[in-house]
CSV table of C-alpha atoms and ligand atoms in Angstrom, one decimal:
chain,number,residue,atom,x,y,z
A,1,UNK,CA,32.9,-3.3,177.4
A,2,UNK,CA,30.3,-5.8,178.6
A,3,UNK,CA,27.9,-6.4,175.7
A,4,UNK,CA,24.4,-7.8,175.6
A,5,UNK,CA,22.6,-10.1,173.2
A,6,UNK,CA,19.3,-9.3,171.4
A,7,UNK,CA,16.4,-11.7,171.2
A,8,UNK,CA,13.4,-11.2,169.0
A,9,UNK,CA,10.4,-13.5,169.3
A,10,UNK,CA,7.7,-13.7,166.7
A,11,UNK,CA,7.9,-10.1,165.7
A,12,UNK,CA,5.1,-8.8,163.5
A,13,UNK,CA,4.4,-5.4,162.0
A,14,UNK,CA,1.2,-4.9,160.1
A,15,UNK,CA,0.5,-1.7,158.2
A,16,UNK,CA,-3.0,-0.9,157.1
A,17,UNK,CA,-3.3,-0.3,153.3
A,18,UNK,CA,-5.3,2.3,151.5
A,19,UNK,CA,-7.7,-0.5,150.4
A,20,UNK,CA,-8.5,-1.3,154.0
A,21,UNK,CA,-6.5,-4.5,154.0
A,22,UNK,CA,-3.5,-5.6,156.1
A,23,UNK,CA,0.0,-5.5,154.9
A,24,UNK,CA,2.5,-7.6,156.9
A,25,UNK,CA,5.8,-5.7,156.5
A,26,UNK,CA,7.4,-7.9,159.1
A,27,UNK,CA,5.9,-11.4,159.5
A,28,UNK,CA,6.8,-13.7,162.3
A,29,UNK,CA,10.5,-12.9,162.7
A,30,UNK,CA,12.5,-14.6,165.4
A,31,UNK,CA,16.2,-13.9,165.9
A,32,UNK,CA,18.7,-14.8,168.7
A,33,UNK,CA,21.8,-12.6,168.6
A,34,UNK,CA,24.8,-13.3,170.8
A,35,UNK,CA,26.5,-10.6,172.9
A,36,UNK,CA,29.3,-9.0,170.7
A,37,UNK,CA,28.0,-10.6,167.5
A,38,UNK,CA,27.8,-8.7,164.2
A,39,UNK,CA,24.6,-9.7,162.4
A,40,UNK,CA,23.3,-8.3,159.1
A,41,UNK,CA,19.8,-8.2,157.9
A,42,UNK,CA,20.1,-8.7,154.1
A,43,UNK,CA,17.4,-8.7,151.5
A,44,UNK,CA,15.8,-6.8,148.6
A,45,UNK,CA,14.3,-3.4,149.0
A,46,UNK,CA,11.0,-3.5,150.8
A,47,UNK,CA,11.5,-6.9,152.5
A,48,UNK,CA,11.1,-5.4,156.0
A,49,UNK,CA,14.7,-4.8,157.1
A,50,UNK,CA,14.3,-1.1,158.2
A,51,UNK,CA,11.0,-1.8,159.9
A,52,UNK,CA,12.6,-4.6,161.9
A,53,UNK,CA,15.5,-2.4,163.0
A,54,UNK,CA,13.2,0.5,163.9
A,55,UNK,CA,11.2,-1.8,166.1
A,56,UNK,CA,14.4,-2.8,167.9
A,57,UNK,CA,15.4,0.9,168.3
A,58,UNK,CA,11.9,1.8,169.5
A,59,UNK,CA,11.0,4.1,166.6
A,60,UNK,CA,8.2,1.8,165.5
A,61,UNK,CA,5.7,-0.2,167.7
A,62,UNK,CA,5.4,-3.9,166.9
A,63,UNK,CA,1.9,-5.2,166.1
A,64,UNK,CA,2.9,-8.3,168.1
A,65,UNK,CA,6.0,-10.1,169.4
A,66,UNK,CA,8.7,-9.5,172.0
A,67,UNK,CA,12.1,-7.8,171.9
A,68,UNK,CA,14.8,-8.4,174.5
A,69,UNK,CA,18.1,-6.7,175.0
A,70,UNK,CA,20.0,-9.0,177.4
A,71,UNK,CA,17.4,-10.3,179.9
A,72,UNK,CA,15.1,-7.2,179.6
A,73,UNK,CA,12.0,-7.1,177.5
A,74,UNK,CA,12.1,-3.6,176.0
A,75,UNK,CA,8.9,-3.4,174.0
A,76,UNK,CA,7.5,-0.7,176.3
A,77,UNK,CA,10.6,1.4,176.7
A,78,UNK,CA,11.2,4.7,174.7
A,79,UNK,CA,14.2,4.7,172.3
A,80,UNK,CA,16.5,6.6,174.7
A,81,UNK,CA,16.0,4.0,177.5
A,82,UNK,CA,16.8,1.0,175.3
A,83,UNK,CA,20.6,0.6,175.5
A,84,UNK,CA,20.7,0.9,171.7
A,85,UNK,CA,21.9,3.6,169.3
A,86,UNK,CA,21.2,3.9,165.6
A,87,UNK,CA,23.5,5.1,162.8
A,88,UNK,CA,21.5,6.3,159.8
A,89,UNK,CA,22.3,6.4,156.1
A,90,UNK,CA,21.7,10.2,156.1
A,91,UNK,CA,24.1,10.7,159.0
A,92,UNK,CA,21.5,13.0,160.7
A,93,UNK,CA,24.2,15.5,161.9
A,94,UNK,CA,23.4,19.0,163.2
A,95,UNK,CA,24.7,21.3,160.4
A,96,UNK,CA,25.3,24.2,162.7
A,97,UNK,CA,27.3,22.2,165.3
A,98,UNK,CA,31.0,21.4,164.8
A,99,UNK,CA,32.3,17.8,165.1
A,100,UNK,CA,33.0,18.1,168.8
A,101,UNK,CA,29.5,19.5,169.6
A,102,UNK,CA,27.8,17.0,167.4
A,103,UNK,CA,29.5,14.1,169.3
A,104,UNK,CA,29.0,15.7,172.7
A,105,UNK,CA,25.3,16.5,172.2
A,106,UNK,CA,23.8,13.4,173.7
A,107,UNK,CA,25.9,13.7,176.9
A,108,UNK,CA,25.1,17.4,177.3
A,109,UNK,CA,21.4,16.5,177.2
A,110,UNK,CA,22.1,14.1,180.0
A,111,UNK,CA,23.8,16.9,181.9
A,112,UNK,CA,27.1,15.1,182.3
A,113,UNK,CA,29.8,17.4,183.7
A,114,UNK,CA,32.0,19.2,181.2
A,115,UNK,CA,35.3,17.7,181.9
A,116,UNK,CA,33.9,14.2,181.8
A,117,UNK,CA,32.3,15.0,178.5
A,118,UNK,CA,35.6,16.3,177.1
A,119,UNK,CA,37.4,13.1,178.2
A,120,UNK,CA,34.8,10.9,176.6
A,121,UNK,CA,34.6,12.9,173.3
A,122,UNK,CA,38.3,12.9,173.0
A,123,UNK,CA,38.5,9.1,173.4
A,124,UNK,CA,35.8,8.5,170.8
A,125,UNK,CA,37.3,10.9,168.4
A,126,UNK,CA,40.5,8.9,168.6
A,127,UNK,CA,38.7,5.6,168.2
A,128,UNK,CA,36.8,6.6,165.0
A,129,UNK,CA,39.8,8.4,163.5
A,130,UNK,CA,38.7,12.0,163.6
A,131,UNK,CA,41.6,13.7,165.3
A,132,UNK,CA,42.2,17.3,164.4
A,133,UNK,CA,38.7,17.6,162.9
A,134,UNK,CA,37.0,18.7,166.2
A,135,UNK,CA,36.3,22.2,165.0
A,136,UNK,CA,35.0,21.4,161.5
A,137,UNK,CA,31.4,21.7,160.6
A,138,UNK,CA,29.6,18.9,158.7
A,139,UNK,CA,29.7,20.7,155.4
A,140,UNK,CA,33.5,20.8,155.7
A,141,UNK,CA,33.7,17.0,156.0
A,142,UNK,CA,33.8,14.3,153.3
A,143,UNK,CA,31.0,11.7,153.3
A,144,UNK,CA,33.3,9.1,155.1
A,145,UNK,CA,34.2,11.7,157.8
A,146,UNK,CA,30.5,12.5,158.3
A,147,UNK,CA,29.8,8.9,158.7
A,148,UNK,CA,32.6,8.6,161.4
A,149,UNK,CA,30.9,11.5,163.3
A,150,UNK,CA,27.6,9.7,163.1
A,151,UNK,CA,29.3,6.5,164.4
A,152,UNK,CA,31.0,8.5,167.2
A,153,UNK,CA,27.7,10.0,168.2
A,154,UNK,CA,26.1,6.6,168.6
A,155,UNK,CA,29.1,5.1,170.4
A,156,UNK,CA,29.5,7.9,173.0
A,157,UNK,CA,26.2,6.9,174.6
A,158,UNK,CA,27.8,3.6,175.4
A,159,UNK,CA,24.9,1.5,174.1
A,160,UNK,CA,24.9,-2.3,174.4
A,161,UNK,CA,23.7,-2.6,170.8
A,162,UNK,CA,24.6,-0.6,167.7
A,163,UNK,CA,22.0,-0.5,165.0
A,164,UNK,CA,23.0,0.5,161.4
A,165,UNK,CA,20.6,1.2,158.6
A,166,UNK,CA,22.5,1.1,155.3
A,167,UNK,CA,25.1,3.5,156.7
A,168,UNK,CA,27.4,3.4,153.7
A,169,UNK,CA,25.0,3.8,150.8
A,170,UNK,CA,25.9,7.4,150.1
A,171,UNK,CA,29.6,6.7,149.7
A,172,UNK,CA,31.4,5.8,146.5
A,173,UNK,CA,32.5,2.1,146.1
A,174,UNK,CA,36.1,2.5,147.3
A,175,UNK,CA,35.3,4.5,150.4
A,176,UNK,CA,32.4,2.1,151.1
A,177,UNK,CA,34.8,-0.9,151.2
A,178,UNK,CA,37.2,1.1,153.4
A,179,UNK,CA,34.6,2.3,155.8
A,180,UNK,CA,33.1,-1.2,156.3
A,181,UNK,CA,36.5,-2.6,157.5
A,182,UNK,CA,36.7,0.5,159.8
A,183,UNK,CA,33.2,-0.2,161.2
A,184,UNK,CA,34.1,-3.9,161.7
A,185,UNK,CA,37.4,-3.0,163.5
A,186,UNK,CA,35.7,-0.5,165.8
A,187,UNK,CA,32.9,-2.9,166.6
A,188,UNK,CA,35.4,-5.6,167.5
A,189,UNK,CA,37.5,-3.2,169.6
A,190,UNK,CA,34.6,-2.0,171.7
A,191,UNK,CA,33.0,-5.5,171.6
A,192,UNK,CA,29.5,-4.2,171.0
A,193,UNK,CA,26.6,-6.2,169.5
A,194,UNK,CA,25.8,-4.9,166.0
A,195,UNK,CA,22.7,-5.3,163.8
A,196,UNK,CA,23.4,-4.0,160.4
A,197,UNK,CA,20.8,-3.5,157.6
A,198,UNK,CA,21.9,-3.7,154.0
A,199,UNK,CA,20.8,-4.8,150.5
A,200,UNK,CA,24.4,-5.2,149.5
A,201,UNK,CA,25.5,-8.8,149.6
A,202,UNK,CA,29.3,-8.1,149.6
A,203,UNK,CA,28.9,-5.7,152.5
A,204,UNK,CA,27.0,-8.5,154.4
A,205,UNK,CA,29.5,-11.2,153.5
A,206,UNK,CA,32.5,-9.1,154.6
A,207,UNK,CA,31.1,-7.7,157.9
A,208,UNK,CA,29.0,-10.4,159.4
A,209,UNK,CA,29.4,-13.2,161.9
A,210,UNK,CA,25.9,-14.3,160.7
A,211,UNK,CA,23.7,-13.1,157.9
A,212,UNK,CA,19.9,-13.1,158.1
A,213,UNK,CA,18.3,-13.3,154.7
A,214,UNK,CA,14.9,-11.7,154.5
A,215,UNK,CA,12.2,-11.8,151.8
A,216,UNK,CA,8.7,-10.3,152.0
A,217,UNK,CA,8.8,-9.8,155.7
A,218,UNK,CA,10.0,-13.2,156.5
A,219,UNK,CA,13.4,-14.9,157.3
A,220,UNK,CA,14.6,-17.2,154.5
A,221,UNK,CA,17.8,-18.3,156.2
A,222,UNK,CA,20.1,-17.5,159.1
A,223,UNK,CA,23.7,-18.6,158.8
A,224,UNK,CA,27.4,-17.7,158.6
A,225,UNK,CA,28.5,-16.2,155.2
A,226,UNK,CA,30.0,-19.6,154.3
A,227,UNK,CA,26.8,-21.5,155.2
A,228,UNK,CA,24.7,-19.0,153.2
A,229,UNK,CA,26.9,-19.1,150.2
A,230,UNK,CA,27.6,-22.9,150.0
A,231,UNK,CA,24.5,-24.3,151.6
A,232,UNK,CA,21.6,-22.0,150.7
A,233,UNK,CA,18.3,-23.4,151.9
A,234,UNK,CA,16.3,-22.5,148.9
A,235,UNK,CA,16.3,-21.0,145.4
A,236,UNK,CA,15.7,-17.5,146.7
A,237,UNK,CA,18.8,-17.5,148.9
A,238,UNK,CA,21.0,-19.2,146.3
A,239,UNK,CA,20.0,-16.6,143.7
A,240,UNK,CA,20.2,-13.6,146.0
A,241,UNK,CA,23.7,-14.4,147.2
A,242,UNK,CA,26.3,-14.5,144.5
A,243,UNK,CA,25.7,-16.1,141.2
A,244,UNK,CA,24.1,-19.6,141.1
A,245,UNK,CA,23.5,-22.2,138.4
A,246,UNK,CA,20.2,-23.7,139.5
A,247,UNK,CA,19.7,-26.9,137.5
A,248,UNK,CA,16.8,-29.4,137.5
A,249,UNK,CA,18.1,-32.8,138.4
A,250,UNK,CA,16.9,-36.2,139.5
A,251,UNK,CA,18.2,-38.1,142.5
A,252,UNK,CA,17.7,-41.7,141.4
A,253,UNK,CA,18.9,-43.6,144.5
A,254,UNK,CA,20.6,-43.0,147.8
A,255,UNK,CA,23.1,-45.4,149.5
A,256,UNK,CA,25.5,-44.9,152.4
A,257,UNK,CA,25.8,-41.1,152.1
A,258,UNK,CA,25.9,-41.0,148.3
A,259,UNK,CA,23.2,-40.0,145.9
A,260,UNK,CA,23.0,-41.1,142.2
A,261,UNK,CA,22.5,-37.8,140.5
A,262,UNK,CA,21.0,-37.5,137.0
A,263,UNK,CA,22.2,-34.2,135.6
A,264,UNK,CA,21.6,-33.4,131.9
A,265,UNK,CA,21.3,-37.2,131.3
A,266,UNK,CA,24.7,-38.0,132.9
A,267,UNK,CA,24.7,-40.1,136.0
A,268,UNK,CA,27.2,-39.4,138.8
A,269,UNK,CA,27.4,-40.2,142.5
A,270,UNK,CA,27.6,-37.2,144.8
A,271,UNK,CA,27.8,-36.9,148.6
A,272,UNK,CA,24.1,-36.8,149.6
A,273,UNK,CA,21.8,-38.3,152.2
A,274,UNK,CA,18.4,-36.7,151.5
A,275,UNK,CA,15.4,-38.0,149.6
A,276,UNK,CA,15.2,-39.3,146.1
A,277,UNK,CA,13.2,-37.6,143.3
A,278,UNK,CA,13.2,-34.4,141.3
A,279,UNK,CA,15.3,-31.7,143.0
A,280,UNK,CA,17.4,-28.7,142.1
A,281,UNK,CA,21.2,-28.7,142.1
A,282,UNK,CA,23.1,-25.4,142.9
A,283,UNK,CA,26.6,-25.2,141.4
A,284,UNK,CA,28.5,-21.9,141.7
A,285,UNK,CA,30.2,-20.6,138.5
A,286,UNK,CA,33.7,-20.8,140.0
A,287,UNK,CA,33.2,-24.5,140.9
A,288,UNK,CA,32.8,-25.5,137.3
A,289,UNK,CA,35.9,-26.4,135.1
A,290,UNK,CA,35.8,-26.0,131.4
A,291,UNK,CA,38.0,-28.0,129.0
A,292,UNK,CA,38.2,-30.0,125.8
A,293,UNK,CA,37.3,-33.1,127.8
A,294,UNK,CA,34.9,-33.4,130.7
A,295,UNK,CA,31.6,-34.7,131.9
A,296,UNK,CA,29.0,-32.9,129.9
A,297,UNK,CA,29.4,-31.0,126.5
A,298,UNK,CA,27.8,-27.8,125.4
A,299,UNK,CA,28.2,-24.8,123.1
A,300,UNK,CA,30.0,-21.6,124.3
A,301,UNK,CA,27.5,-18.7,123.8
A,302,UNK,CA,29.5,-16.0,125.7
A,303,UNK,CA,33.2,-15.6,126.5
A,304,UNK,CA,34.3,-12.4,128.2
A,305,UNK,CA,37.7,-11.5,129.7
A,306,UNK,CA,37.1,-10.0,133.2
A,307,UNK,CA,40.7,-9.7,134.4
A,308,UNK,CA,40.8,-12.1,137.3
A,309,UNK,CA,38.6,-14.6,135.5
A,310,UNK,CA,37.2,-15.5,132.1
A,311,UNK,CA,33.4,-15.3,132.2
A,312,UNK,CA,31.7,-18.0,130.1
A,313,UNK,CA,28.1,-19.0,129.3
A,314,UNK,CA,27.8,-22.5,127.9
A,315,UNK,CA,24.5,-23.8,126.6
A,316,UNK,CA,23.8,-27.4,127.6
A,317,UNK,CA,20.5,-28.9,126.4
A,318,UNK,CA,19.0,-25.5,126.0
A,319,UNK,CA,20.1,-24.2,129.5
A,320,UNK,CA,22.6,-21.5,130.0
A,321,UNK,CA,25.3,-22.4,132.5
A,322,UNK,CA,27.6,-19.7,133.9
A,323,UNK,CA,31.3,-20.4,134.5
A,324,UNK,CA,34.0,-18.2,136.0
A,325,UNK,CA,37.3,-19.6,135.0
A,326,UNK,CA,40.1,-18.2,137.2
A,327,UNK,CA,43.6,-17.3,136.1
A,328,UNK,CA,42.6,-16.9,132.4
A,329,UNK,CA,46.1,-15.8,131.4
A,330,UNK,CA,47.3,-19.4,132.1
A,331,UNK,CA,44.8,-21.0,129.9
A,332,UNK,CA,43.7,-21.4,126.3
A,333,UNK,CA,40.3,-19.6,126.0
A,334,UNK,CA,37.2,-20.9,124.3
A,335,UNK,CA,35.4,-18.6,121.9
A,336,UNK,CA,31.7,-18.2,121.1
A,337,UNK,CA,30.3,-21.1,119.0
A,338,UNK,CA,33.0,-23.6,120.1
A,339,UNK,CA,32.1,-26.9,121.7
A,340,UNK,CA,33.4,-27.4,125.3
A,341,UNK,CA,33.1,-29.7,128.2
A,342,UNK,CA,32.3,-28.9,131.8
A,343,UNK,CA,33.2,-30.9,134.9
A,344,UNK,CA,33.0,-30.2,138.6
A,345,UNK,CA,34.0,-31.7,141.9
A,346,UNK,CA,30.9,-33.6,143.2
A,347,UNK,CA,31.4,-32.0,146.7
A,348,UNK,CA,30.5,-28.7,145.1
A,349,UNK,CA,27.0,-29.8,144.1
A,350,UNK,CA,24.4,-28.6,146.6
A,351,UNK,CA,21.0,-30.1,146.4
A,352,UNK,CA,17.9,-28.2,147.5
B,401,ADP,P1,13.4,-2.4,153.6
B,401,ADP,O1,14.2,-1.6,154.6
B,401,ADP,O2,13.8,-3.9,153.6
B,401,ADP,O3,13.7,-1.8,152.2
B,401,ADP,P2,11.0,-1.5,154.9
B,401,ADP,O4,11.1,-2.1,156.3
B,401,ADP,O5,11.4,0.0,154.9
B,401,ADP,O6,11.9,-2.3,153.9
B,401,ADP,O7,9.6,-1.6,154.4
B,401,ADP,C1,8.9,-2.9,154.3
B,401,ADP,C2,7.6,-2.7,153.7
B,401,ADP,O8,6.7,-1.9,154.5
B,401,ADP,C3,7.6,-1.9,152.4
B,401,ADP,O9,6.7,-2.5,151.4
B,401,ADP,C4,7.2,-0.5,152.8
B,401,ADP,O10,6.6,0.2,151.7
B,401,ADP,C5,6.2,-0.8,153.9
B,401,ADP,N1,6.2,0.3,154.9
B,401,ADP,C6,7.2,0.8,155.6
B,401,ADP,N2,6.9,1.8,156.4
B,401,ADP,C7,5.5,1.9,156.2
B,401,ADP,C8,4.5,2.8,156.8
B,401,ADP,N3,4.9,3.7,157.8
B,401,ADP,N4,3.3,2.7,156.4
B,401,ADP,C9,2.9,1.8,155.4
B,401,ADP,N5,3.8,0.9,154.9
B,401,ADP,C10,5.1,1.0,155.3
B,402,MG,MG1,15.4,0.1,154.4
């Protein structure tokens, strides 16, 4: 299927507050999404994800800004004329219709002929894995199956853009992981552009071509999962995605792509070509090695066996540093109260 990109330019949504003031729920958001791309809007509750998605779908009117699907500016089109379909967290199925009729509903409204509807519904049922469930009613389906019906209902309208608002939040953890791979598979198979709202970072990491990190109505960073994880632009992004040690450091000098880093009083050269001065270093817990020798010493204040890694907190100059030490069965473990040393590959120090 030919897919279309989505462009959003300087999108703003202001809600009036009870005190007569303005609240900027979405504040100057610009996004350029490629045809066939899978993009997630990720951020804490209340940061404006749903409002952004609803403006794209046409359920909410922007205060200002422009929205394009392909070449067409769609601000003034009603939702059913927009080439987009939305999949909701609540599924929004008709309880008194069976699976077949729930999926066929949108086409019946469009007065498509019966045999063509039948052909399309059967294709979609196959695609989303609901064969032999045609006659069941929503209350005879598991949560995962209901979500497949909701997805089928969106897909059958052959939209150019699929919009998802936290579609898996009502499922238990195992099923959520399974359904997200299913969604990704189906999205790739039909080659449709997808915009997916979630507050769950692992969902965003596993699904996305690119992640858009939102905070207080604004975009903090747009990037691939790898860029967002290893090169967060600021403290908010570093802290929101994964676990981050955020350490005050001083860059004392910079020469030919190397910076002299002062970290806990130790001086080391790291790959760097930014400015000198007081900065913050981001080091992920799995990038730190722990041992009886190393760069900087501290006292172990927490040592927890987590199965695939040993979880340590080591106190260095009054600051707690988190370490995830992989393959703990291969190593001698440190216990609380012991002295230990940390070291790290200088390539894994990211300065913000
Ligand atoms: P998210 O989906 O990221 O959790 P929302 O987009 O739903 O956030 O909401 C963003 C902010 O806008 C929230 O503070 C929310 O309370 C507010 N908001 C959402 N809808 C309305 C509305 N209809 N009227 C007033 N405020 C709203
Ligand atoms: Mg929301």
